[in-house]
Short mmCIF file of C-alpha atoms in Angstrom, two decimals:
data_model
loop_
_atom_site.label_atom_id
_atom_site.label_comp_id
_atom_site.label_asym_id
_atom_site.label_seq_id
_atom_site.Cartn_x
_atom_site.Cartn_y
_atom_site.Cartn_z
CA MET R 1 6.89 7.16 21.10
CA ARG R 2 9.71 5.37 18.92
CA PHE R 3 8.65 3.53 16.33
CA LEU R 4 9.75 0.13 17.83
CA ASP R 5 7.48 1.02 20.39
CA GLU R 6 5.71 -2.27 21.87
CA ILE R 7 1.40 -1.27 20.35
CA THR R 8 -1.85 -2.47 20.67
CA LEU R 9 -3.37 0.14 17.07
CA ASP R 10 -7.54 -0.53 17.18
CA ASP R 11 -9.71 0.84 15.24
CA GLY R 12 -12.19 -0.62 15.20
CA ARG R 13 -12.34 -2.90 12.04
CA VAL R 14 -9.47 -4.13 12.58
CA ARG R 15 -6.87 -4.39 15.72
CA LEU R 16 -3.37 -4.29 15.30
CA GLU R 17 -1.34 -6.10 18.07
CA PRO R 18 2.40 -7.14 18.28
CA LEU R 19 2.98 -10.43 16.73
CA GLY R 20 3.55 -14.28 19.14
CA HIS R 21 3.21 -17.40 18.92
CA GLU R 22 -0.60 -17.48 20.12
CA HIS R 23 -1.27 -16.09 16.00
CA ALA R 24 0.03 -19.44 14.30
CA GLU R 25 -2.17 -21.12 14.18
CA ASP R 26 -5.07 -18.38 12.39
CA LEU R 27 -1.88 -17.29 10.50
CA ALA R 28 -1.63 -20.79 9.15
CA CYS R 29 -5.40 -20.43 7.77
CA ALA R 30 -4.52 -17.45 6.12
CA ALA R 31 -1.23 -17.88 4.75
CA ALA R 32 -2.63 -21.55 3.59
CA SER R 33 -5.81 -20.03 1.75
CA LEU R 34 -3.37 -17.93 -0.51
CA LYS R 35 -1.92 -19.00 -3.52
CA PRO R 36 1.90 -18.38 -4.16
CA LEU R 37 3.21 -16.41 -6.35
CA TRP R 38 7.00 -15.46 -7.76
CA TYR R 39 6.93 -11.85 -6.94
CA THR R 40 5.83 -11.71 -3.57
CA PHE R 41 6.52 -13.76 -0.22
CA VAL R 42 4.25 -15.39 2.19
CA PRO R 43 5.54 -18.20 4.30
CA ALA R 44 3.21 -21.82 3.94
CA ALA R 45 1.51 -22.41 6.76
CA ASP R 46 3.90 -25.05 7.93
CA ALA R 47 6.28 -22.58 7.71
CA VAL R 48 4.08 -19.35 10.21
CA PRO R 49 6.23 -20.79 13.36
CA ALA R 50 9.89 -20.21 11.75
CA GLU R 51 8.12 -16.45 9.71
CA ILE R 52 7.46 -15.66 13.24
CA ASP R 53 10.75 -16.93 15.02
CA SER R 54 11.95 -14.86 12.04
CA ARG R 55 9.57 -11.45 13.23
CA ILE R 56 9.91 -11.20 16.75
CA ALA R 57 14.45 -11.78 16.30
CA LEU R 58 14.70 -8.48 13.29
CA ARG R 59 11.79 -6.99 16.92
CA ASP R 60 14.68 -8.12 18.82
CA SER R 61 17.94 -6.69 16.93
CA GLY R 62 16.22 -3.39 16.92
CA MET R 63 15.34 -3.19 13.17
CA MET R 64 11.66 -4.06 12.55
CA ASN R 65 7.98 -4.38 14.65
CA PRO R 66 5.49 -6.63 13.78
CA PHE R 67 1.96 -6.78 14.25
CA ALA R 68 -0.35 -9.73 13.82
CA VAL R 69 -3.28 -8.36 11.68
CA ARG R 70 -6.54 -8.72 13.23
CA ARG R 71 -9.67 -8.81 12.02
CA LEU R 72 -12.89 -7.85 14.13
CA SER R 73 -15.56 -8.41 12.55
CA THR R 74 -14.90 -11.62 13.05
CA GLY R 75 -12.18 -12.26 15.60
CA GLU R 76 -9.66 -14.17 13.13
CA VAL R 77 -5.90 -13.05 12.23
CA VAL R 78 -6.18 -12.84 9.14
CA GLY R 79 -2.18 -11.75 8.31
CA MET R 80 1.04 -10.21 9.70
CA THR R 81 2.37 -6.91 9.08
CA THR R 82 5.55 -4.56 10.17
CA TYR R 83 8.21 -1.58 10.70
CA CYS R 84 10.70 -1.90 9.45
CA ASN R 85 13.98 -0.44 8.01
CA ILE R 86 13.08 1.55 11.10
CA ASP R 87 15.82 4.77 11.46
CA GLN R 88 14.80 6.13 14.68
CA PRO R 89 17.01 9.38 14.25
CA ASN R 90 15.90 10.47 11.52
CA ARG R 91 12.25 9.41 11.72
CA ARG R 92 12.25 7.11 9.26
CA VAL R 93 10.03 4.02 8.79
CA GLU R 94 9.05 1.76 5.98
CA ILE R 95 5.53 -0.38 6.27
CA GLY R 96 6.01 -3.90 5.31
CA TYR R 97 6.58 -7.20 5.08
CA THR R 98 2.91 -7.17 4.76
CA TRP R 99 0.63 -10.44 3.11
CA ILE R 100 -3.24 -11.04 4.78
CA GLY R 101 -5.44 -14.47 3.94
CA ALA R 102 -7.58 -14.70 0.75
CA SER R 103 -11.13 -13.94 3.07
CA ALA R 104 -9.92 -9.80 3.52
CA GLN R 105 -7.95 -9.25 0.88
CA GLY R 106 -9.92 -6.41 -1.29
CA SER R 107 -11.77 -5.75 2.19
CA GLU R 108 -11.77 -3.04 4.50
CA VAL R 109 -8.51 -4.77 6.37
CA ASN R 110 -5.81 -2.96 4.45
CA PRO R 111 -6.60 0.57 4.53
CA ALA R 112 -7.88 0.33 7.79
CA MET R 113 -4.01 -1.86 8.88
CA LYS R 114 -2.70 1.26 7.09
CA ARG R 115 -3.90 4.70 7.85
CA LEU R 116 -4.20 3.19 11.52
CA LEU R 117 -0.12 2.62 11.03
CA LEU R 118 -0.06 5.75 8.81
CA ALA R 119 -1.13 7.70 11.96
CA HIS R 120 0.50 6.33 14.53
CA ALA R 121 4.32 7.16 12.12
CA PHE R 122 2.51 10.56 11.57
CA ASP R 123 0.85 11.57 14.68
CA GLU R 124 2.35 9.62 17.23
CA CYS R 125 6.47 9.01 16.07
CA ASP R 126 6.86 12.49 13.97
CA ALA R 127 8.11 10.16 10.71
CA ILE R 128 9.00 12.62 8.35
CA ALA R 129 8.34 10.22 5.20
CA VAL R 130 6.80 6.78 6.16
CA SER R 131 8.23 3.93 2.87
CA LEU R 132 6.38 1.61 0.67
CA LEU R 133 8.85 -0.79 -1.58
CA THR R 134 6.92 -3.36 -3.54
CA HIS R 135 8.63 -6.34 -6.70
CA PHE R 136 7.99 -4.42 -9.71
CA HIS R 137 6.07 -7.13 -11.27
CA ASN R 138 3.23 -7.24 -8.23
CA ARG R 139 0.26 -5.38 -9.63
CA HIS R 140 -2.19 -5.74 -7.22
CA SER R 141 0.51 -4.22 -4.63
CA ARG R 142 1.70 -1.71 -6.29
CA ALA R 143 -1.82 -0.84 -7.60
CA ALA R 144 -2.43 -0.74 -3.68
CA ILE R 145 -0.38 1.49 -2.59
CA GLU R 146 -1.34 3.74 -5.73
CA ARG R 147 -4.38 3.85 -4.71
CA LEU R 148 -3.91 5.49 -0.38
CA GLY R 149 -1.14 7.66 -3.13
CA ALA R 150 1.73 7.00 -1.99
CA LYS R 151 4.41 8.98 -4.57
CA LEU R 152 6.03 6.86 -6.37
CA ASP R 153 10.37 7.33 -5.66
CA GLY R 154 11.67 5.33 -8.94
CA ILE R 155 12.96 1.51 -8.96
CA LEU R 156 15.96 0.02 -7.49
CA ARG R 157 16.83 -2.12 -9.89
CA ASN R 158 18.75 -4.89 -8.37
CA HIS R 159 17.42 -4.44 -5.30
CA ARG R 160 17.25 -7.73 -3.67
CA ILE R 161 18.20 -11.59 -4.69
CA MET R 162 14.79 -14.03 -4.50
CA PRO R 163 14.71 -17.11 -2.78
CA ASP R 164 14.13 -18.48 -6.04
CA GLY R 165 17.74 -16.65 -7.09
CA SER R 166 16.42 -14.24 -9.72
CA LEU R 167 16.92 -10.02 -9.06
CA ARG R 168 13.79 -7.88 -7.81
CA ASP R 169 13.21 -4.44 -9.43
CA THR R 170 12.08 -2.60 -6.50
CA ALA R 171 9.52 0.02 -6.01
CA ALA R 172 9.88 2.85 -3.90
CA TYR R 173 6.45 4.80 -2.81
CA SER R 174 6.76 7.43 0.52
CA ILE R 175 4.14 9.13 1.64
CA LEU R 176 5.43 12.64 3.46
CA PRO R 177 4.16 14.62 6.11
CA ASN R 178 2.39 17.30 4.10
CA GLU R 179 1.01 14.31 2.03
CA TRP R 180 -0.20 12.68 5.17
CA PRO R 181 -3.36 15.03 5.41
CA ALA R 182 -4.88 14.01 1.97
CA VAL R 183 -3.38 10.06 2.15
CA ARG R 184 -5.64 10.13 6.29
CA ASN R 185 -8.70 11.97 4.19
CA GLY R 186 -8.58 8.95 0.62
CA LEU R 187 -8.83 6.72 3.59
CA ASP R 188 -10.89 7.76 4.96
CA ALA R 189 -14.32 8.43 3.09
CA ARG R 190 -12.02 4.64 1.62
CA LEU R 191 -13.70 3.60 5.54
CA ALA R 192 -15.97 5.39 5.63
#
C-alpha cells in the first residue's frame, strides 16, 4: 500500500476517515472548544471549510493524506490528522497537522489514532521511518510524542516562519521499524 491511498482506519474507539466537507460542522465545534495558542495552529471555527479545502488540495497534489478523527463512543468528529511530507520512494512519512477538540484531549482518542496510523505505516506501507514534528515550545505535544516512545532526532532551528512572522524551532522525532513493536506494546497497554 501507499501512504496516499484513500483508506479508513478503525479500532472500535476511533475511526480515521478520509477528510471531506461532511465533517465541517463537527470540526467547527471541536475547533471552537480550543483556546488559541501562539505555538500551534488550529483553524478558527469559521475557517474550517477553508482548512478542509487546503488539506484536500494537498492530498490531490500528492503531499498529504488527511483524515477526520471520529470518536466512536460519541459519534462526533473531534479533530484532524494527516500523513504528510510523504516520501513514498524512500518509504518515509510524517504524522502531523494533528489537533483534537477539548472534549477528546486526555482521552483514548490520541493514542488510538496514533496506534492506527503507525500500524498502517509500518505493517501495511512498510515504512522505514515515521516522523512526528512539533514546535519546540509545545511542551504538551512533545510530552505526548515522547510517551509514544518516539526518539528525538534533534531541533531544526528557524525551521518555519509562523503566521505571525516569528521563527519556529521544530523538535523532530521519529520511530523506526525495529522500535515499532515496543511502541505498539506501549500504546496497547495504554489503551487496555
